[in-house]
Amino acid sequence: MFQTLYSYFWWERLWLPANLTWADLEDRDGRVYAKASDLYITLPLAFLFLVVRHLFETYVATPLAGLLNVKEKVRLKATPNVVLEKFYAATTKHPKQADVEMLSKKSGCTVRQVERWFRRRRNQDRPSLLKKFREARLLCLPLLILQKPWFYDLREVWKGYPIQSMLPSQYWYYMIELSFYWSLLFSIASDVKRKDFKEQIIHHVATIILISFSWFANYIRAGTLIMALHDSSDYLLESAKMFNYAGWRNTCNNIFIVFAAVFIITRLVILPFWIMHCTVFYPLDLYPAFFGYYFFNFMMVVLQSLHIFWAYLIIRMAQKFITGKVVEDERSDREETDNSEEEEEVAKNGPLSNGHPVLNNNHRKTD
């Protein structure tokens, strides 16, 4: 049974154009080709990435956060309450008004106290600013691709395909990039969860499939172009995040504007109108369409759909910047404040500072 499935999976017609077999891609005459077994190394490398990341976050990012004066907000903790905690864990973190009134009767708290408890409890689950800062990763843009002729002439991508020898730089670029995306997929459950959590999973899975397939089918030249195009904007976004968490607003906003321009140009212009044009039309001049051709371009469409979704969020953030509003990550949950609590206490006792009335009514501390 396993052998049958294995044979079907590696059927040449799935991966290669007509009249070509795996024997045509065996190393000979000084030519070296990509092999499926090469990708086994990416799994242990992915775990190595996780170890390196942990060391980086502990010994580099954390001290750097201190130097950049990354400050945490003081969060008020929810008072332990068995009834409310059980509802929070088992039912929902955002109770409706009817639920709040029901919980008020069961717990012996007022409606306002129940609402306040849930706000504070949700804030406790939100990641700290330090955690967000530590997770920001600076990616390196590979410059070796700039030296290749297919970077300037896209028809060179398919010249002689699939009899194209693999270069050492291509090998290591693939191994490192695929290992990195495996590590992102392995760690996504423990990372800061944002509003595009599902889209992130789809993106990581689609990227891993695309990288792996392009390796199996010897689409290496096209693959390196696509990876370099993605990396060109990613490191700008990570830089902007770090400066944002450090409170360097002007630096963050300037880098973000550059990132937005690079993202839109590379992912909404160059990728669909140059790279996808290259992968859809140029191969047909050399061989008839086959399953791998359709599959590769379908996955490219999936990625492009995600790019359009993220471009929408980026444009919304850019609009806030242009109109003078604070630029925040549209994917993140905003921390809730206890404004209603303050209003209640002010109505009773006047303005408070650290839980005590203050004499100067022109200054009021907020959480």
PDB file of C-alpha atoms in Angstrom, residues 5-226:
ATOM      1  CA  LEU A   5       1.174   5.628  -2.802  1.00  0.00           C
ATOM      2  CA  TYR A   6       4.886   6.389  -3.005  1.00  0.00           C
ATOM      3  CA  SER A   7       4.931   5.466  -6.706  1.00  0.00           C
ATOM      4  CA  TYR A   8       1.890   7.619  -7.461  1.00  0.00           C
ATOM      5  CA  PHE A   9       3.321  10.574  -5.548  1.00  0.00           C
ATOM      6  CA  TRP A  10       6.603  10.519  -7.490  1.00  0.00           C
ATOM      7  CA  TRP A  11       5.017   9.830 -10.871  1.00  0.00           C
ATOM      8  CA  GLU A  12       7.045  11.881 -13.376  1.00  0.00           C
ATOM      9  CA  ARG A  13       3.949  13.332 -15.051  1.00  0.00           C
ATOM     10  CA  LEU A  14       3.036  15.101 -11.813  1.00  0.00           C
ATOM     11  CA  TRP A  15       6.372  16.842 -11.435  1.00  0.00           C
ATOM     12  CA  LEU A  16       8.031  17.019 -14.853  1.00  0.00           C
ATOM     13  CA  PRO A  17       7.036  17.957 -18.409  1.00  0.00           C
ATOM     14  CA  ALA A  18       6.240  15.222 -20.933  1.00  0.00           C
ATOM     15  CA  ASN A  19       9.095  13.031 -22.213  1.00  0.00           C
ATOM     16  CA  LEU A  20      11.245  13.767 -19.149  1.00  0.00           C
ATOM     17  CA  THR A  21      12.004  11.370 -16.291  1.00  0.00           C
ATOM     18  CA  TRP A  22      13.834  11.529 -12.989  1.00  0.00           C
ATOM     19  CA  ALA A  23      16.778   9.883 -14.734  1.00  0.00           C
ATOM     20  CA  ASP A  24      17.235  13.080 -16.745  1.00  0.00           C
ATOM     21  CA  LEU A  25      17.903  14.947 -13.479  1.00  0.00           C
ATOM     22  CA  GLU A  26      20.620  12.659 -12.138  1.00  0.00           C
ATOM     23  CA  ASP A  27      24.006  14.232 -11.471  1.00  0.00           C
ATOM     24  CA  ARG A  28      26.359  13.822 -14.416  1.00  0.00           C
ATOM     25  CA  ASP A  29      29.017  15.692 -16.410  1.00  0.00           C
ATOM     26  CA  GLY A  30      29.677  18.072 -13.534  1.00  0.00           C
ATOM     27  CA  ARG A  31      25.996  19.061 -13.275  1.00  0.00           C
ATOM     28  CA  VAL A  32      24.316  18.860  -9.870  1.00  0.00           C
ATOM     29  CA  TYR A  33      20.516  18.773  -9.547  1.00  0.00           C
ATOM     30  CA  ALA A  34      18.114  19.279  -6.659  1.00  0.00           C
ATOM     31  CA  LYS A  35      17.060  16.081  -4.898  1.00  0.00           C
ATOM     32  CA  ALA A  36      14.042  15.533  -2.659  1.00  0.00           C
ATOM     33  CA  SER A  37      16.236  13.926   0.007  1.00  0.00           C
ATOM     34  CA  ASP A  38      18.116  17.243   0.371  1.00  0.00           C
ATOM     35  CA  LEU A  39      15.098  18.739   2.135  1.00  0.00           C
ATOM     36  CA  TYR A  40      15.309  16.343   5.094  1.00  0.00           C
ATOM     37  CA  ILE A  41      17.976  18.603   6.553  1.00  0.00           C
ATOM     38  CA  THR A  42      15.487  21.483   6.825  1.00  0.00           C
ATOM     39  CA  LEU A  43      13.620  19.885   9.754  1.00  0.00           C
ATOM     40  CA  PRO A  44      16.608  19.694  12.143  1.00  0.00           C
ATOM     41  CA  LEU A  45      17.671  23.118  10.850  1.00  0.00           C
ATOM     42  CA  ALA A  46      14.197  24.448  11.750  1.00  0.00           C
ATOM     43  CA  PHE A  47      14.665  23.327  15.357  1.00  0.00           C
ATOM     44  CA  LEU A  48      18.122  24.885  15.289  1.00  0.00           C
ATOM     45  CA  PHE A  49      16.452  28.127  14.213  1.00  0.00           C
ATOM     46  CA  LEU A  50      14.133  27.870  17.221  1.00  0.00           C
ATOM     47  CA  VAL A  51      17.119  27.439  19.554  1.00  0.00           C
ATOM     48  CA  VAL A  52      18.954  30.362  17.937  1.00  0.00           C
ATOM     49  CA  ARG A  53      15.804  32.446  18.173  1.00  0.00           C
ATOM     50  CA  HIS A  54      15.436  31.668  21.884  1.00  0.00           C
ATOM     51  CA  LEU A  55      19.059  32.634  22.501  1.00  0.00           C
ATOM     52  CA  PHE A  56      18.614  35.802  20.447  1.00  0.00           C
ATOM     53  CA  GLU A  57      15.472  36.814  22.339  1.00  0.00           C
ATOM     54  CA  THR A  58      17.105  36.116  25.712  1.00  0.00           C
ATOM     55  CA  TYR A  59      20.598  37.495  25.253  1.00  0.00           C
ATOM     56  CA  VAL A  60      20.205  40.091  22.481  1.00  0.00           C
ATOM     57  CA  ALA A  61      16.583  41.286  22.145  1.00  0.00           C
ATOM     58  CA  THR A  62      15.901  41.607  25.871  1.00  0.00           C
ATOM     59  CA  PRO A  63      19.019  43.719  26.660  1.00  0.00           C
ATOM     60  CA  LEU A  64      18.367  45.715  23.468  1.00  0.00           C
ATOM     61  CA  ALA A  65      14.821  46.404  24.669  1.00  0.00           C
ATOM     62  CA  GLY A  66      16.312  47.813  27.873  1.00  0.00           C
ATOM     63  CA  LEU A  67      18.702  50.041  25.940  1.00  0.00           C
ATOM     64  CA  LEU A  68      15.868  51.321  23.752  1.00  0.00           C
ATOM     65  CA  ASN A  69      13.756  51.956  26.851  1.00  0.00           C
ATOM     66  CA  VAL A  70      10.928  49.610  25.868  1.00  0.00           C
ATOM     67  CA  LYS A  71       8.469  50.157  28.705  1.00  0.00           C
ATOM     68  CA  GLU A  72       5.570  48.024  29.819  1.00  0.00           C
ATOM     69  CA  LYS A  73       2.209  49.433  30.793  1.00  0.00           C
ATOM     70  CA  VAL A  74       1.164  48.674  34.346  1.00  0.00           C
ATOM     71  CA  ARG A  75      -1.699  46.215  34.010  1.00  0.00           C
ATOM     72  CA  LEU A  76      -4.300  45.858  36.739  1.00  0.00           C
ATOM     73  CA  LYS A  77      -4.991  42.172  37.434  1.00  0.00           C
ATOM     74  CA  ALA A  78      -8.482  40.776  37.626  1.00  0.00           C
ATOM     75  CA  THR A  79      -9.515  39.817  41.147  1.00  0.00           C
ATOM     76  CA  PRO A  80      -9.726  35.984  41.469  1.00  0.00           C
ATOM     77  CA  ASN A  81     -13.330  34.918  40.909  1.00  0.00           C
ATOM     78  CA  VAL A  82     -14.247  31.269  40.327  1.00  0.00           C
ATOM     79  CA  VAL A  83     -17.589  31.983  38.625  1.00  0.00           C
ATOM     80  CA  LEU A  84     -16.218  34.560  36.201  1.00  0.00           C
ATOM     81  CA  GLU A  85     -13.020  32.582  35.499  1.00  0.00           C
ATOM     82  CA  LYS A  86     -15.015  29.462  34.636  1.00  0.00           C
ATOM     83  CA  PHE A  87     -17.208  31.418  32.206  1.00  0.00           C
ATOM     84  CA  TYR A  88     -14.137  33.127  30.703  1.00  0.00           C
ATOM     85  CA  ALA A  89     -12.320  29.837  30.088  1.00  0.00           C
ATOM     86  CA  ALA A  90     -15.228  27.665  29.003  1.00  0.00           C
ATOM     87  CA  THR A  91     -17.690  29.990  27.252  1.00  0.00           C
ATOM     88  CA  THR A  92     -16.352  33.295  25.908  1.00  0.00           C
ATOM     89  CA  LYS A  93     -13.950  36.114  26.704  1.00  0.00           C
ATOM     90  CA  HIS A  94     -16.464  38.669  25.426  1.00  0.00           C
ATOM     91  CA  PRO A  95     -19.792  38.117  27.222  1.00  0.00           C
ATOM     92  CA  LYS A  96     -22.949  39.731  25.921  1.00  0.00           C
ATOM     93  CA  GLN A  97     -25.005  42.057  28.095  1.00  0.00           C
ATOM     94  CA  ALA A  98     -27.404  39.256  29.062  1.00  0.00           C
ATOM     95  CA  ASP A  99     -24.429  37.108  30.127  1.00  0.00           C
ATOM     96  CA  VAL A 100     -22.985  39.991  32.154  1.00  0.00           C
ATOM     97  CA  GLU A 101     -26.261  40.424  34.047  1.00  0.00           C
ATOM     98  CA  MET A 102     -26.479  36.672  34.686  1.00  0.00           C
ATOM     99  CA  LEU A 103     -22.872  36.552  35.920  1.00  0.00           C
ATOM    100  CA  SER A 104     -23.547  39.560  38.139  1.00  0.00           C
ATOM    101  CA  LYS A 105     -26.244  37.641  39.985  1.00  0.00           C
ATOM    102  CA  LYS A 106     -24.166  34.443  40.249  1.00  0.00           C
ATOM    103  CA  SER A 107     -20.951  36.108  41.390  1.00  0.00           C
ATOM    104  CA  GLY A 108     -22.438  38.734  43.674  1.00  0.00           C
ATOM    105  CA  CYS A 109     -20.697  41.522  41.744  1.00  0.00           C
ATOM    106  CA  THR A 110     -22.285  44.545  40.130  1.00  0.00           C
ATOM    107  CA  VAL A 111     -22.683  44.667  36.356  1.00  0.00           C
ATOM    108  CA  ARG A 112     -19.944  47.315  36.168  1.00  0.00           C
ATOM    109  CA  GLN A 113     -17.587  45.149  38.242  1.00  0.00           C
ATOM    110  CA  VAL A 114     -18.196  42.151  35.937  1.00  0.00           C
ATOM    111  CA  GLU A 115     -17.448  44.256  32.851  1.00  0.00           C
ATOM    112  CA  ARG A 116     -14.313  45.595  34.495  1.00  0.00           C
ATOM    113  CA  TRP A 117     -13.208  42.075  35.501  1.00  0.00           C
ATOM    114  CA  PHE A 118     -13.464  40.816  31.893  1.00  0.00           C
ATOM    115  CA  ARG A 119     -11.534  43.818  30.555  1.00  0.00           C
ATOM    116  CA  ARG A 120      -8.703  43.209  32.988  1.00  0.00           C
ATOM    117  CA  ARG A 121      -8.756  39.455  32.414  1.00  0.00           C
ATOM    118  CA  ARG A 122      -8.490  39.914  28.637  1.00  0.00           C
ATOM    119  CA  ASN A 123      -5.601  42.321  29.127  1.00  0.00           C
ATOM    120  CA  GLN A 124      -3.796  39.699  31.214  1.00  0.00           C
ATOM    121  CA  ASP A 125      -3.874  37.319  28.259  1.00  0.00           C
ATOM    122  CA  ARG A 126      -2.585  39.878  25.810  1.00  0.00           C
ATOM    123  CA  PRO A 127       1.147  39.637  25.055  1.00  0.00           C
ATOM    124  CA  SER A 128       3.391  42.157  26.723  1.00  0.00           C
ATOM    125  CA  LEU A 129       5.226  44.850  24.784  1.00  0.00           C
ATOM    126  CA  LEU A 130       8.525  43.153  25.609  1.00  0.00           C
ATOM    127  CA  LYS A 131       7.284  39.866  24.130  1.00  0.00           C
ATOM    128  CA  LYS A 132       6.256  41.652  20.921  1.00  0.00           C
ATOM    129  CA  PHE A 133       9.626  43.393  20.733  1.00  0.00           C
ATOM    130  CA  ARG A 134      11.522  40.142  21.260  1.00  0.00           C
ATOM    131  CA  GLU A 135       9.571  38.410  18.490  1.00  0.00           C
ATOM    132  CA  ALA A 136      10.469  41.046  15.892  1.00  0.00           C
ATOM    133  CA  ARG A 137      12.970  39.399  13.577  1.00  0.00           C
ATOM    134  CA  LEU A 138      15.348  41.098  11.179  1.00  0.00           C
ATOM    135  CA  LEU A 139      15.665  39.106   7.962  1.00  0.00           C
ATOM    136  CA  CYS A 140      18.620  39.241   5.617  1.00  0.00           C
ATOM    137  CA  LEU A 141      18.092  40.066   1.963  1.00  0.00           C
ATOM    138  CA  PRO A 142      20.133  37.638  -0.155  1.00  0.00           C
ATOM    139  CA  LEU A 143      22.297  39.632  -2.558  1.00  0.00           C
ATOM    140  CA  LEU A 144      23.692  36.659  -4.484  1.00  0.00           C
ATOM    141  CA  ILE A 145      20.587  36.640  -6.676  1.00  0.00           C
ATOM    142  CA  LEU A 146      21.595  40.043  -8.066  1.00  0.00           C
ATOM    143  CA  GLN A 147      24.573  38.445  -9.779  1.00  0.00           C
ATOM    144  CA  LYS A 148      22.499  36.012 -11.833  1.00  0.00           C
ATOM    145  CA  PRO A 149      21.400  36.722 -15.416  1.00  0.00           C
ATOM    146  CA  TRP A 150      17.799  35.600 -14.755  1.00  0.00           C
ATOM    147  CA  PHE A 151      17.406  38.461 -12.260  1.00  0.00           C
ATOM    148  CA  TYR A 152      17.543  40.903 -15.196  1.00  0.00           C
ATOM    149  CA  ASP A 153      16.150  38.751 -18.030  1.00  0.00           C
ATOM    150  CA  LEU A 154      13.213  36.579 -16.925  1.00  0.00           C
ATOM    151  CA  ARG A 155      13.432  34.417 -20.031  1.00  0.00           C
ATOM    152  CA  GLU A 156      16.729  33.127 -18.597  1.00  0.00           C
ATOM    153  CA  VAL A 157      14.663  31.531 -15.809  1.00  0.00           C
ATOM    154  CA  TRP A 158      13.531  28.816 -18.232  1.00  0.00           C
ATOM    155  CA  LYS A 159      16.533  28.608 -20.521  1.00  0.00           C
ATOM    156  CA  GLY A 160      17.383  24.909 -20.831  1.00  0.00           C
ATOM    157  CA  TYR A 161      14.745  23.894 -18.249  1.00  0.00           C
ATOM    158  CA  PRO A 162      14.719  21.443 -16.545  1.00  0.00           C
ATOM    159  CA  ILE A 163      18.349  20.609 -17.319  1.00  0.00           C
ATOM    160  CA  GLN A 164      19.639  23.416 -15.096  1.00  0.00           C
ATOM    161  CA  SER A 165      22.503  22.707 -12.728  1.00  0.00           C
ATOM    162  CA  MET A 166      22.073  23.832  -9.129  1.00  0.00           C
ATOM    163  CA  LEU A 167      24.517  26.362  -7.677  1.00  0.00           C
ATOM    164  CA  PRO A 168      25.818  26.145  -4.071  1.00  0.00           C
ATOM    165  CA  SER A 169      24.296  29.568  -3.317  1.00  0.00           C
ATOM    166  CA  GLN A 170      20.896  28.330  -4.485  1.00  0.00           C
ATOM    167  CA  TYR A 171      21.212  25.213  -2.350  1.00  0.00           C
ATOM    168  CA  TRP A 172      21.887  27.133   0.874  1.00  0.00           C
ATOM    169  CA  TYR A 173      19.327  29.807   0.094  1.00  0.00           C
ATOM    170  CA  TYR A 174      16.644  27.110  -0.217  1.00  0.00           C
ATOM    171  CA  MET A 175      17.750  25.194   2.868  1.00  0.00           C
ATOM    172  CA  ILE A 176      17.858  28.299   5.084  1.00  0.00           C
ATOM    173  CA  GLU A 177      14.621  29.786   3.744  1.00  0.00           C
ATOM    174  CA  LEU A 178      12.623  26.558   4.040  1.00  0.00           C
ATOM    175  CA  SER A 179      14.018  25.875   7.520  1.00  0.00           C
ATOM    176  CA  PHE A 180      13.046  29.396   8.571  1.00  0.00           C
ATOM    177  CA  TYR A 181       9.425  28.930   7.433  1.00  0.00           C
ATOM    178  CA  TRP A 182       9.227  25.528   9.148  1.00  0.00           C
ATOM    179  CA  SER A 183      10.377  27.223  12.364  1.00  0.00           C
ATOM    180  CA  LEU A 184       7.703  29.932  11.946  1.00  0.00           C
ATOM    181  CA  LEU A 185       5.041  27.254  11.512  1.00  0.00           C
ATOM    182  CA  PHE A 186       6.268  25.310  14.566  1.00  0.00           C
ATOM    183  CA  SER A 187       6.289  28.412  16.773  1.00  0.00           C
ATOM    184  CA  ILE A 188       3.126  30.134  15.558  1.00  0.00           C
ATOM    185  CA  ALA A 189       1.010  28.706  18.392  1.00  0.00           C
ATOM    186  CA  SER A 190       3.250  30.298  21.034  1.00  0.00           C
ATOM    187  CA  ASP A 191       3.893  33.575  19.200  1.00  0.00           C
ATOM    188  CA  VAL A 192       1.790  36.707  19.596  1.00  0.00           C
ATOM    189  CA  LYS A 193      -1.611  35.916  18.058  1.00  0.00           C
ATOM    190  CA  ARG A 194      -2.864  38.623  15.739  1.00  0.00           C
ATOM    191  CA  LYS A 195      -6.098  39.118  13.853  1.00  0.00           C
ATOM    192  CA  ASP A 196      -4.609  37.500  10.732  1.00  0.00           C
ATOM    193  CA  PHE A 197      -3.608  34.322  12.616  1.00  0.00           C
ATOM    194  CA  LYS A 198      -5.397  32.029  10.120  1.00  0.00           C
ATOM    195  CA  GLU A 199      -3.981  33.927   7.156  1.00  0.00           C
ATOM    196  CA  GLN A 200      -0.491  33.562   8.646  1.00  0.00           C
ATOM    197  CA  ILE A 201      -0.913  29.784   8.861  1.00  0.00           C
ATOM    198  CA  ILE A 202      -2.159  29.641   5.253  1.00  0.00           C
ATOM    199  CA  HIS A 203       0.788  31.794   4.171  1.00  0.00           C
ATOM    200  CA  HIS A 204       3.383  29.634   5.944  1.00  0.00           C
ATOM    201  CA  VAL A 205       1.900  26.379   4.615  1.00  0.00           C
ATOM    202  CA  ALA A 206       1.573  27.750   1.061  1.00  0.00           C
ATOM    203  CA  THR A 207       5.153  29.044   1.190  1.00  0.00           C
ATOM    204  CA  ILE A 208       6.520  25.705   2.437  1.00  0.00           C
ATOM    205  CA  ILE A 209       4.616  23.858  -0.307  1.00  0.00           C
ATOM    206  CA  LEU A 210       5.811  26.290  -2.976  1.00  0.00           C
ATOM    207  CA  ILE A 211       9.447  26.135  -1.889  1.00  0.00           C
ATOM    208  CA  SER A 212       9.359  22.332  -1.646  1.00  0.00           C
ATOM    209  CA  PHE A 213       7.604  21.846  -4.971  1.00  0.00           C
ATOM    210  CA  SER A 214       9.901  24.259  -6.803  1.00  0.00           C
ATOM    211  CA  TRP A 215      12.828  22.250  -5.431  1.00  0.00           C
ATOM    212  CA  PHE A 216      11.393  18.890  -6.509  1.00  0.00           C
ATOM    213  CA  ALA A 217      10.509  20.134 -10.017  1.00  0.00           C
ATOM    214  CA  ASN A 218      13.794  22.069 -10.411  1.00  0.00           C
ATOM    215  CA  TYR A 219      11.944  25.419 -10.540  1.00  0.00           C
ATOM    216  CA  ILE A 220      14.918  26.773  -8.596  1.00  0.00           C
ATOM    217  CA  ARG A 221      15.543  29.908 -10.591  1.00  0.00           C
ATOM    218  CA  ALA A 222      11.916  30.995 -10.313  1.00  0.00           C
ATOM    219  CA  GLY A 223      11.920  29.997  -6.642  1.00  0.00           C
ATOM    220  CA  THR A 224      14.926  32.145  -5.728  1.00  0.00           C
ATOM    221  CA  LEU A 225      13.373  35.154  -7.468  1.00  0.00           C
ATOM    222  CA  ILE A 226      10.109  34.750  -5.551  1.00  0.00           C
TER     223      ILE A 226
END
